[in-house]
Short mmCIF file of C-alpha atoms and ligand atoms in Angstrom, two decimals:
data_model
loop_
_atom_site.label_atom_id
_atom_site.label_comp_id
_atom_site.label_asym_id
_atom_site.label_seq_id
_atom_site.Cartn_x
_atom_site.Cartn_y
_atom_site.Cartn_z
CA MET A 225 0.00 0.00 0.00
CA GLU A 226 1.32 3.49 -0.84
CA VAL A 227 2.34 5.60 2.13
CA LYS A 228 0.99 9.12 1.81
CA VAL A 229 2.50 11.95 3.75
CA LYS A 230 -0.40 13.87 5.23
CA ASN A 231 0.98 17.33 4.48
CA PRO A 232 2.58 17.23 0.97
CA TRP A 233 4.01 20.81 1.00
CA HIS A 234 6.46 19.65 3.73
CA ARG A 235 8.57 18.05 1.01
CA PRO A 236 10.10 21.39 -0.22
CA VAL A 237 11.00 22.18 3.41
CA VAL A 238 12.93 18.90 3.65
CA ILE A 239 14.72 19.58 0.37
CA PHE A 240 15.54 23.11 1.53
CA LEU A 241 16.96 21.88 4.87
CA ALA A 242 18.99 19.19 3.12
CA CYS A 243 20.44 21.84 0.77
CA VAL A 244 21.31 24.15 3.67
CA ILE A 245 23.06 21.31 5.53
CA THR A 246 25.02 20.26 2.43
CA ALA A 247 26.01 23.87 1.71
CA GLY A 248 27.02 24.30 5.38
CA ILE A 249 29.27 21.23 5.29
CA ILE A 250 30.86 22.38 2.02
CA ILE A 251 31.53 25.88 3.45
CA MET A 252 33.06 24.43 6.63
CA VAL A 253 35.34 22.10 4.72
CA ALA A 254 36.38 24.92 2.36
CA ILE A 255 37.21 27.30 5.22
CA SER A 256 39.14 24.59 7.05
CA VAL A 257 41.25 24.04 3.95
CA VAL A 258 41.97 27.77 3.45
CA GLN A 259 42.45 28.51 7.14
CA TYR A 260 45.42 26.61 8.42
CA LYS A 261 46.47 27.33 11.95
CA PRO A 262 48.68 25.22 14.19
CA LEU A 263 47.39 24.74 17.70
CA HIS A 264 50.67 25.60 19.39
CA GLN A 265 52.44 28.84 18.50
CA LYS A 266 56.15 28.24 17.89
CA TYR A 267 58.73 30.99 17.69
CA LYS A 268 61.76 31.41 15.51
CA TYR A 269 64.71 33.68 16.24
CA GLY A 270 67.33 35.78 14.49
CA ILE A 271 70.38 37.66 15.82
CA VAL A 272 71.90 40.84 14.37
CA LEU A 273 75.02 42.53 15.75
CA ASP A 274 75.18 46.27 15.11
CA ALA A 275 78.91 46.98 15.12
CA GLY A 276 78.74 50.80 15.30
CA SER A 277 81.61 53.26 15.53
CA SER A 278 81.11 53.84 19.26
CA HIS A 279 79.85 50.46 20.47
CA THR A 280 78.37 47.11 19.44
CA SER A 281 74.82 46.03 20.30
CA VAL A 282 73.37 42.55 19.91
CA PHE A 283 69.70 42.36 18.90
CA ILE A 284 67.64 39.18 19.25
CA TYR A 285 64.42 39.09 17.23
CA GLU A 286 61.58 36.60 17.44
CA TRP A 287 58.52 35.83 15.31
CA PRO A 288 55.77 33.20 15.21
CA ALA A 289 57.08 30.29 13.13
CA GLU A 290 54.08 30.18 10.80
CA LYS A 291 53.81 33.91 10.18
CA GLU A 292 57.08 34.84 8.60
CA ASN A 293 55.51 36.92 5.86
CA ASN A 294 53.03 38.84 7.96
CA THR A 295 53.83 42.50 8.43
CA GLY A 296 54.64 43.59 11.97
CA MET A 297 55.12 40.04 13.31
CA VAL A 298 58.84 40.25 14.07
CA ARG A 299 59.65 41.86 17.40
CA GLN A 300 62.76 42.55 19.40
CA LYS A 301 63.05 39.96 22.18
CA HIS A 302 66.26 41.11 23.81
CA THR A 303 69.21 43.46 23.36
CA CYS A 304 72.68 43.36 24.88
CA ASN A 305 75.29 46.12 24.81
CA VAL A 306 78.82 44.82 24.32
CA GLN A 307 81.23 46.16 26.95
CA GLY A 308 83.81 48.63 25.70
CA LYS A 309 84.16 50.59 22.46
CA GLY A 310 83.23 49.71 18.89
CA ILE A 311 85.10 47.01 16.97
CA SER A 312 86.98 49.59 14.88
CA SER A 313 88.84 50.62 18.06
CA TYR A 314 90.54 47.19 18.08
CA SER A 315 92.81 47.94 15.10
CA ASP A 316 95.91 47.39 17.28
CA ASN A 317 94.48 44.26 18.91
CA PRO A 318 92.13 42.56 16.39
CA MET A 319 91.68 39.44 18.55
CA GLY A 320 90.14 41.63 21.25
CA ALA A 321 87.24 42.52 18.91
CA GLY A 322 86.05 38.89 18.75
CA THR A 323 86.57 38.32 22.48
CA SER A 324 84.54 41.44 23.33
CA LEU A 325 81.38 39.78 21.92
CA LYS A 326 81.54 36.72 24.21
CA ASP A 327 79.37 37.89 27.14
CA CYS A 328 76.50 39.13 24.98
CA MET A 329 76.56 36.00 22.83
CA GLU A 330 76.45 33.87 25.98
CA GLU A 331 73.35 35.84 26.94
CA ALA A 332 71.88 35.11 23.49
CA LYS A 333 72.37 31.37 24.12
CA GLN A 334 70.34 31.69 27.31
CA LYS A 335 67.56 33.73 25.72
CA ILE A 336 66.96 31.46 22.71
CA PRO A 337 65.63 27.91 23.37
CA ALA A 338 68.44 25.37 22.79
CA HIS A 339 66.50 23.38 20.17
CA ARG A 340 66.33 26.52 17.99
CA HIS A 341 70.05 27.45 18.22
CA HIS A 342 71.21 25.62 15.08
CA GLU A 343 68.55 27.25 12.87
CA THR A 344 68.94 30.79 14.31
CA PRO A 345 70.75 33.01 11.79
CA VAL A 346 73.39 35.41 13.15
CA TYR A 347 74.56 38.42 11.13
CA LEU A 348 77.09 41.12 11.96
CA GLY A 349 76.93 44.45 10.16
CA ALA A 350 79.62 47.04 10.76
CA THR A 351 78.94 50.68 9.99
CA ALA A 352 80.86 53.93 9.67
CA GLY A 353 83.62 53.26 12.23
CA MET A 354 84.76 50.28 10.16
CA ARG A 355 84.27 52.20 6.89
CA LEU A 356 86.75 54.76 8.23
CA LEU A 357 89.19 52.09 9.48
CA LYS A 358 89.06 50.44 6.04
CA MET A 359 89.97 53.79 4.43
CA GLU A 360 92.82 54.25 6.87
CA ASN A 361 94.15 50.71 7.15
CA GLU A 362 92.43 48.05 5.05
CA GLU A 363 94.50 45.20 6.48
CA ALA A 364 93.59 46.11 10.07
CA SER A 365 89.89 46.30 9.15
CA GLU A 366 90.05 42.81 7.59
CA LYS A 367 91.74 41.40 10.69
CA VAL A 368 89.05 42.87 12.92
CA LEU A 369 86.30 41.42 10.72
CA ASP A 370 88.07 38.00 10.72
CA SER A 371 88.26 38.09 14.48
CA VAL A 372 84.55 38.81 15.00
CA ALA A 373 83.64 36.25 12.32
CA ARG A 374 85.70 33.55 14.08
CA SER A 375 84.07 34.36 17.40
CA LEU A 376 80.56 34.08 15.88
CA LYS A 377 81.34 30.85 13.99
CA ASP A 378 82.27 29.21 17.32
CA LEU A 379 78.68 29.53 18.50
CA PRO A 380 75.86 26.99 18.06
CA PHE A 381 73.94 29.48 15.87
CA SER A 382 73.80 29.55 12.08
CA TYR A 383 76.55 32.02 11.12
CA GLN A 384 75.54 34.10 8.09
CA GLY A 385 78.41 36.57 7.73
CA ALA A 386 80.19 39.61 9.17
CA ARG A 387 80.69 42.54 6.81
CA ILE A 388 80.81 46.30 6.51
CA ILE A 389 77.44 47.48 5.22
CA SER A 390 77.29 50.45 2.86
CA GLY A 391 75.83 53.81 3.89
CA GLN A 392 73.05 53.25 1.36
CA GLU A 393 72.13 49.92 2.98
CA GLU A 394 72.25 51.51 6.42
CA GLY A 395 69.82 54.23 5.30
CA ALA A 396 67.49 51.90 3.39
CA PHE A 397 67.26 49.26 6.14
CA GLY A 398 66.62 51.94 8.76
CA TRP A 399 63.71 53.12 6.60
CA ILE A 400 62.39 49.56 6.22
CA THR A 401 62.61 49.04 10.01
CA VAL A 402 60.58 52.10 10.97
CA ASN A 403 57.97 51.50 8.29
CA TYR A 404 57.70 47.78 9.08
CA LEU A 405 57.24 48.53 12.77
CA SER A 406 54.68 51.28 12.04
CA GLU A 407 52.81 48.80 9.81
CA ASN A 408 52.97 51.24 6.88
CA LEU A 409 54.15 48.77 4.29
CA ARG A 410 50.91 47.11 3.27
CA LYS A 411 48.77 50.21 3.27
CA PRO A 412 48.65 52.73 0.45
CA THR A 413 48.86 55.51 3.11
CA GLY A 414 52.06 57.48 3.73
CA THR A 415 55.43 56.22 4.90
CA LEU A 416 57.80 57.56 7.56
CA GLY A 417 61.13 59.07 6.56
CA ALA A 418 64.15 57.84 8.55
CA LEU A 419 66.84 60.04 10.12
CA ASP A 420 69.71 58.14 11.75
CA LEU A 421 72.55 59.89 13.58
CA GLY A 422 75.53 57.75 14.54
CA GLY A 423 78.94 58.63 15.86
CA ALA A 424 80.68 58.50 12.49
CA SER A 425 77.93 58.83 9.87
CA THR A 426 74.37 60.08 9.49
CA GLN A 427 71.63 58.89 7.12
CA ILE A 428 68.53 60.51 5.64
CA THR A 429 65.99 58.35 3.76
CA PHE A 430 62.47 59.24 2.56
CA VAL A 431 59.97 58.98 -0.29
CA PRO A 432 60.49 62.26 -2.19
CA GLN A 433 57.84 64.29 -4.02
CA GLN A 434 60.21 65.14 -6.84
CA GLU A 435 62.51 63.32 -9.22
CA ILE A 436 65.80 61.96 -7.85
CA GLU A 437 68.51 63.60 -9.95
CA SER A 438 71.47 61.47 -8.83
CA HIS A 439 71.50 57.73 -9.36
CA ASP A 440 73.58 57.13 -6.20
CA ASN A 441 70.80 58.49 -4.00
CA SER A 442 67.99 56.44 -5.46
CA ILE A 443 66.79 53.07 -4.24
CA ASP A 444 63.78 51.04 -5.36
CA PHE A 445 61.90 48.34 -3.48
CA ARG A 446 58.87 46.21 -4.13
CA LEU A 447 57.44 45.19 -0.75
CA TYR A 448 54.15 43.32 -0.23
CA GLY A 449 53.11 44.24 -3.76
CA ASN A 450 53.82 48.00 -3.41
CA ASP A 451 56.59 49.87 -5.24
CA TYR A 452 58.73 52.33 -3.29
CA HIS A 453 61.07 54.84 -4.83
CA LEU A 454 63.33 56.16 -2.06
CA TYR A 455 65.84 58.94 -1.71
CA THR A 456 68.73 58.03 0.61
CA HIS A 457 72.08 59.51 1.52
CA SER A 458 74.69 58.63 4.13
CA PHE A 459 77.18 61.34 5.11
CA LEU A 460 80.40 59.67 6.23
CA CYS A 461 82.23 61.83 8.82
CA TYR A 462 78.99 63.61 9.78
CA GLY A 463 78.05 61.39 12.72
CA LYS A 464 78.15 63.49 15.89
CA ASP A 465 81.59 62.32 17.12
CA GLN A 466 83.31 62.89 13.78
CA ALA A 467 81.46 66.18 13.29
CA LEU A 468 82.89 67.35 16.62
CA LYS A 469 86.38 66.54 15.37
CA LEU A 470 85.73 68.35 12.05
CA SER A 471 84.44 71.39 13.88
CA MET A 472 87.28 71.49 16.43
CA GLY A 473 89.84 70.84 13.69
CA LYS A 474 88.59 73.88 11.77
CA LYS A 475 88.77 76.01 14.93
CA ILE A 476 92.29 74.84 15.77
CA GLU A 477 93.50 75.58 12.26
CA SER A 478 92.18 79.13 12.46
CA THR A 479 93.46 79.81 16.00
CA PRO A 480 96.72 81.76 15.95
CA LYS A 481 99.48 80.60 18.25
CA ALA A 482 100.44 83.27 20.79
CA ASP A 483 104.07 82.16 20.76
CA GLU A 484 106.08 79.01 20.11
CA THR A 485 106.40 77.96 23.75
CA HIS A 486 102.73 78.14 24.82
CA PRO A 487 100.05 75.70 23.66
CA ILE A 488 97.12 76.99 21.59
CA GLU A 489 94.10 78.09 23.58
CA LEU A 490 91.00 76.95 21.71
CA ARG A 491 88.08 79.11 22.85
CA ASP A 492 85.07 76.96 22.01
CA PRO A 493 81.50 78.41 22.06
CA CYS A 494 80.05 74.85 21.91
CA PHE A 495 81.34 74.01 25.42
CA HIS A 496 80.07 75.44 28.70
CA PRO A 497 81.69 78.49 30.35
CA GLY A 498 84.19 77.27 32.92
CA TYR A 499 84.97 74.09 30.94
CA ASN A 500 88.76 73.85 30.61
CA PHE A 501 90.67 70.76 29.53
CA THR A 502 94.09 70.08 28.09
CA ARG A 503 93.96 67.82 25.04
CA THR A 504 96.40 66.54 22.48
CA ALA A 505 95.78 67.54 18.89
CA GLN A 506 96.00 63.82 18.13
CA THR A 507 92.52 63.30 19.72
CA VAL A 508 91.07 65.69 17.13
CA PHE A 509 93.07 64.80 14.05
CA ASN A 510 93.21 60.99 14.47
CA THR A 511 90.62 60.44 11.73
CA PRO A 512 90.66 60.00 7.96
CA CYS A 513 87.83 62.58 7.88
CA MET A 514 90.44 65.37 8.01
CA LYS A 515 93.76 65.94 6.43
CA LYS A 516 96.62 65.32 8.86
CA VAL A 517 98.16 68.44 10.37
CA LYS A 518 101.67 68.97 11.64
CA MET A 519 100.72 69.72 15.25
CA ALA A 520 99.39 66.17 15.96
CA ASN A 521 101.68 65.68 18.97
CA GLU A 522 101.02 69.04 20.56
CA ASN A 523 98.72 69.84 23.43
CA PHE A 524 96.09 72.55 23.36
CA PHE A 525 93.81 74.11 25.95
CA HIS A 526 90.15 73.48 25.23
CA VAL A 527 88.25 76.33 26.89
CA GLY A 528 84.44 76.62 26.84
CA THR A 529 82.73 80.00 26.25
CA GLY A 530 79.12 78.72 26.06
CA ASN A 531 77.69 80.87 23.27
CA TRP A 532 75.01 79.09 21.28
CA SER A 533 74.79 81.41 18.27
CA GLN A 534 78.58 81.45 17.86
CA CYS A 535 78.58 77.65 18.25
CA ARG A 536 76.07 77.42 15.46
CA GLN A 537 78.17 79.66 13.23
CA SER A 538 81.22 77.47 13.87
CA ILE A 539 79.29 74.29 13.01
CA ARG A 540 77.98 75.84 9.76
CA LYS A 541 81.60 75.96 8.59
CA ILE A 542 81.78 72.16 8.30
CA PHE A 543 78.93 72.20 5.74
CA ASN A 544 80.00 73.26 2.29
CA THR A 545 77.02 74.92 0.65
CA SER A 546 78.95 76.88 -1.96
CA TYR A 547 78.49 74.46 -4.84
CA CYS A 548 75.67 72.24 -6.08
CA PRO A 549 75.69 70.41 -9.42
CA TYR A 550 71.93 69.64 -9.13
CA SER A 551 68.72 71.67 -8.91
CA ARG A 552 69.05 71.54 -5.11
CA CYS A 553 71.47 70.14 -2.55
CA SER A 554 71.73 69.48 1.15
CA PHE A 555 75.48 70.18 1.53
CA ASN A 556 78.86 69.14 0.15
CA GLY A 557 77.35 69.02 -3.37
CA VAL A 558 74.95 66.18 -2.47
CA PHE A 559 71.58 66.17 -4.23
CA GLN A 560 68.56 66.24 -1.93
CA PRO A 561 64.89 66.74 -2.82
CA SER A 562 62.91 68.90 -0.38
CA VAL A 563 61.94 66.93 2.71
CA SER A 564 58.32 65.81 2.76
CA GLY A 565 56.08 63.81 5.08
CA ASN A 566 56.74 62.68 8.62
CA PHE A 567 60.14 61.57 9.86
CA GLY A 568 61.36 59.35 12.67
CA ALA A 569 64.73 60.56 14.03
CA PHE A 570 66.50 57.87 16.02
CA SER A 571 69.83 56.75 17.54
CA ALA A 572 71.86 59.81 18.65
CA PHE A 573 69.13 62.18 17.37
CA PHE A 574 66.96 60.68 20.11
CA PHE A 575 69.63 60.22 22.83
CA VAL A 576 70.75 63.85 22.67
CA MET A 577 67.36 65.54 22.28
CA ASP A 578 65.80 63.27 24.93
CA PHE A 579 68.58 64.01 27.44
CA LEU A 580 68.01 67.74 26.96
CA LYS A 581 64.19 67.31 26.99
CA LEU A 582 63.94 68.95 23.58
CA THR A 583 61.80 66.36 21.79
CA ASN A 584 58.44 68.15 21.87
CA ASP A 585 58.99 71.86 21.34
CA SER A 586 58.71 74.18 18.35
CA LEU A 587 61.95 74.94 16.54
CA ASP A 588 62.09 78.45 18.07
CA LEU A 589 61.60 77.22 21.62
CA THR A 590 64.16 74.45 21.07
CA LYS A 591 66.72 77.10 20.06
CA GLN A 592 65.91 79.29 23.07
CA LYS A 593 66.20 76.40 25.52
CA LEU A 594 69.42 75.19 23.95
CA ALA A 595 70.96 78.68 24.08
CA THR A 596 70.21 78.79 27.83
CA TYR A 597 71.66 75.29 28.31
CA CYS A 598 74.89 76.07 26.45
CA SER A 599 75.47 79.23 28.51
CA THR A 600 75.00 77.37 31.82
CA PRO A 601 78.33 77.15 33.69
CA TRP A 602 80.10 73.77 33.45
CA LYS A 603 80.30 73.52 37.25
CA GLU A 604 76.51 73.69 37.51
CA ILE A 605 76.01 71.13 34.71
CA ALA A 606 78.51 68.70 36.29
CA GLU A 607 76.89 69.08 39.73
CA THR A 608 73.39 68.47 38.35
CA HIS A 609 74.50 65.21 36.66
CA PRO A 610 77.16 63.70 38.94
CA HIS A 611 76.72 60.16 37.54
CA ILE A 612 77.05 60.90 33.86
CA ASN A 613 80.40 60.38 32.19
CA LYS A 614 82.00 63.88 32.03
CA LYS A 615 83.13 63.49 28.43
CA TYR A 616 79.58 62.73 27.25
CA LEU A 617 78.08 65.39 29.50
CA SER A 618 80.40 68.09 28.20
CA GLU A 619 79.41 67.35 24.59
CA TYR A 620 75.60 67.71 24.74
CA CYS A 621 75.65 71.44 23.89
CA PHE A 622 77.73 70.73 20.79
CA SER A 623 75.72 67.63 19.84
CA ALA A 624 72.31 69.30 20.08
CA THR A 625 73.53 72.40 18.22
CA TYR A 626 74.97 70.10 15.57
CA ILE A 627 71.61 68.29 15.30
CA LEU A 628 69.76 71.59 14.80
CA THR A 629 72.29 72.81 12.25
CA LEU A 630 72.23 69.50 10.34
CA LEU A 631 68.42 69.40 10.23
CA GLU A 632 67.88 73.09 9.46
CA ASP A 633 70.87 74.22 7.38
CA GLY A 634 71.78 70.77 6.06
CA TYR A 635 68.50 69.00 5.30
CA LYS A 636 66.44 72.23 5.07
CA PHE A 637 63.78 71.54 7.69
CA THR A 638 62.05 74.80 8.73
CA SER A 639 59.96 75.94 11.68
CA ASN A 640 56.90 74.95 9.57
CA ASN A 641 57.82 71.27 9.30
CA TRP A 642 60.01 70.88 12.41
CA ASN A 643 57.17 69.09 14.22
CA ASP A 644 56.95 66.53 11.40
CA ILE A 645 60.09 65.09 13.02
CA SER A 646 59.46 62.64 15.88
CA PHE A 647 62.47 61.83 18.01
CA ILE A 648 62.07 58.12 18.70
CA LYS A 649 63.98 55.32 20.36
CA LYS A 650 61.56 52.46 19.89
CA ILE A 651 58.40 51.63 17.98
CA GLY A 652 56.48 49.18 20.17
CA ASP A 653 59.04 46.81 21.68
CA SER A 654 61.67 47.23 18.99
CA ASP A 655 64.47 49.77 18.58
CA ALA A 656 64.46 51.98 15.51
CA GLY A 657 67.68 51.30 13.56
CA TRP A 658 68.93 49.43 10.51
CA THR A 659 69.29 45.97 12.13
CA LEU A 660 65.68 44.76 11.90
CA GLY A 661 65.34 45.81 8.25
CA TYR A 662 68.66 44.09 7.49
CA MET A 663 67.45 40.81 8.99
CA LEU A 664 64.01 40.99 7.35
CA ASN A 665 65.75 41.43 4.01
CA LEU A 666 68.31 38.64 4.44
CA THR A 667 65.73 36.14 5.69
CA ASN A 668 63.34 37.07 2.84
CA MET A 669 60.72 37.93 5.38
CA ILE A 670 59.34 40.81 3.34
CA PRO A 671 58.17 39.32 0.05
CA ALA A 672 57.89 41.49 -3.07
CA GLU A 673 54.29 40.40 -3.56
CA ALA A 674 51.56 40.44 -0.93
CA PRO A 675 51.52 37.02 0.77
CA ASP A 676 48.31 34.95 0.94
CA VAL A 677 46.45 35.87 4.06
CA PRO A 678 43.96 33.66 5.96
CA LEU A 679 40.32 34.25 5.07
CA MET A 680 39.58 35.51 8.58
CA PRO A 681 41.47 36.01 11.83
CA TYR A 682 41.97 32.90 13.96
CA GLY A 683 39.51 34.00 16.68
CA GLY A 684 36.84 34.75 14.07
CA TYR A 685 37.52 31.41 12.39
CA VAL A 686 36.98 29.43 15.60
CA THR A 687 33.79 31.34 16.47
CA PHE A 688 32.47 30.93 12.94
CA MET A 689 33.13 27.19 12.94
CA LEU A 690 31.47 26.70 16.35
CA LEU A 691 28.33 28.67 15.43
CA PHE A 692 28.08 26.97 12.06
CA SER A 693 28.44 23.50 13.62
CA LEU A 694 25.74 24.41 16.12
CA LEU A 695 23.43 25.58 13.34
CA ILE A 696 23.92 22.36 11.39
CA LEU A 697 23.22 20.30 14.51
CA VAL A 698 19.98 22.23 15.10
CA LEU A 699 18.97 21.73 11.46
CA LEU A 700 19.75 17.99 11.67
CA LEU A 701 17.66 17.79 14.82
CA LEU A 702 14.79 19.57 13.06
CA VAL A 703 14.98 17.19 10.08
CA TYR A 704 15.01 14.21 12.44
CA LEU A 705 12.01 15.48 14.37
CA TYR A 706 10.16 16.24 11.15
CA PHE A 707 10.75 12.73 9.75
CA ARG A 708 9.73 11.11 13.03
CA ARG A 709 6.52 13.09 13.06
CA SER A 710 5.80 12.32 9.39
CA THR A 711 6.45 8.57 9.86
CA ARG A 712 4.22 8.43 12.93
CA THR A 713 1.42 10.27 11.09
CA ALA A 714 1.81 7.91 8.14
CA GLN A 715 1.67 4.86 10.43
CA LYS A 716 -1.46 6.27 12.10
CA ASP A 717 -3.03 6.76 8.64
CA ILE A 718 -2.26 3.11 7.71
CA ILE A 719 -3.81 1.89 10.90
N1 CDP B 500 72.87 56.04 25.21
C1 CDP B 500 73.54 56.48 24.16
C2 CDP B 500 74.06 55.56 23.22
C3 CDP B 500 74.75 56.07 22.13
N2 CDP B 500 74.94 57.39 21.98
C4 CDP B 500 75.66 57.93 20.82
O1 CDP B 500 75.01 57.47 19.63
C5 CDP B 500 75.98 57.33 18.61
C6 CDP B 500 75.86 55.92 18.08
O2 CDP B 500 76.69 55.80 17.00
P1 CDP B 500 77.15 54.39 16.43
O3 CDP B 500 78.09 53.73 17.37
O4 CDP B 500 75.94 53.63 16.04
O5 CDP B 500 77.99 54.86 15.18
P2 CDP B 500 77.78 54.73 13.59
O6 CDP B 500 78.66 53.59 13.18
O7 CDP B 500 76.32 54.45 13.36
O8 CDP B 500 78.21 56.03 13.01
C7 CDP B 500 77.34 57.62 19.23
O9 CDP B 500 77.69 58.94 18.97
C8 CDP B 500 77.07 57.44 20.71
O10 CDP B 500 77.93 58.23 21.51
C9 CDP B 500 74.42 58.29 22.90
O11 CDP B 500 74.58 59.51 22.73
N3 CDP B 500 73.74 57.81 23.99
CA1 CA B 501 74.59 53.36 14.20
#
């Protein structure tokens, strides 16, 4: 006998529910395939040594193992400052350069889980101090690099090289670091220019509004599917320590000697009134940034006069602005388009301006405050900061005046765009500097094209899957109940 369902229009409902369930299962399977996520987050590590002119720092970075190509995923886990001066100061004792790294590398072994050691890349990049040593004594610079390389190869990490990076690389990787950390690289919105002040060189890097007229200053990247056309320049000898030597050297050369028996008295407006030290000319002229002078073995009296505007005038003399083979220049005949957009100024730009609490004022107020600081007697300055190394303390007036002169007269910032400059040390957990960009580049962690991204964030994915499963269960339950009811009704009808 034929079984008749009592209510025939229920059939489309059943077909509809069956379709919804099938579609639901297909969607869930499809999302599971696209959305891969390991249950346990594993981290990978990388080490970069920044062998600067004044000191060496070790940076340890970490990132989730499965997210190498995601912007902003690499963060600084730990940093260690190597005791003593930079590796270029070991020219007379190259072995000492390698030994100096031991303590910090021991710390790195503790910070990185042992099972990751063998796959953790370690890179050493040396900057302007080693560029200068190479100019002065190539053999000594090679010995120093050999020594640090040997020391790093002895470690359980994956040694990837120790080399002097170019000024262009230093500028470009500093720019990549600040823009990676600010998560600017995957958005079509603006980027952040990078200003790096070291002891021996300084770098300026930004996306210009106008054409780059000199090939040497142009650098092109394709990052996450976006093209970047950058202007960059590194001024060797214009880091703050070398600039001080250039400036003092110029003053010494123009200071007449009273007589043959008495040392020169260098009256220096960039040092506080009451500051009075005897120095050897060797400490000023021991650099390939200046031509050697005859008086290298002589002493001179270094006497502070604390006059900011005169200090500024004296610093202007180390910038040659008398010739420019392009439509516009910064100084020393170097092409520079007009600065545009926001800038992050880091390393010594930050250390100096932060120490003097000059990071948040207008250009005019910064000048006023600095003028007052420079004219403060040395005795008062030394008493206010008893724990700060006297050499560093005595140089802040010069350094800050140099920073202002470099930014205003050199790079042509004005009071209108002064506040586009942010003096920064870190972005999030990570230091601004070239090391992160260098590692991202060498580990191919910034692809040229945008990497495939999961359909939805992990949290959203889990919630979606749970709700969808619940919905399907409810639908299945409804279908079951419906069939049970229909069968019972049919049985009743038969009876
Ligand atoms: N806490 C700190 C650390 C460094 N610095 C200065 O920052 C500069 C860092 O330069 P660097 O060693 O990276 O030298 P480059 O090789 O980059 O020219 C040096 O002039 C240091 O004296 C500072 O003023 N305060
Ligand atoms: Ca540096």
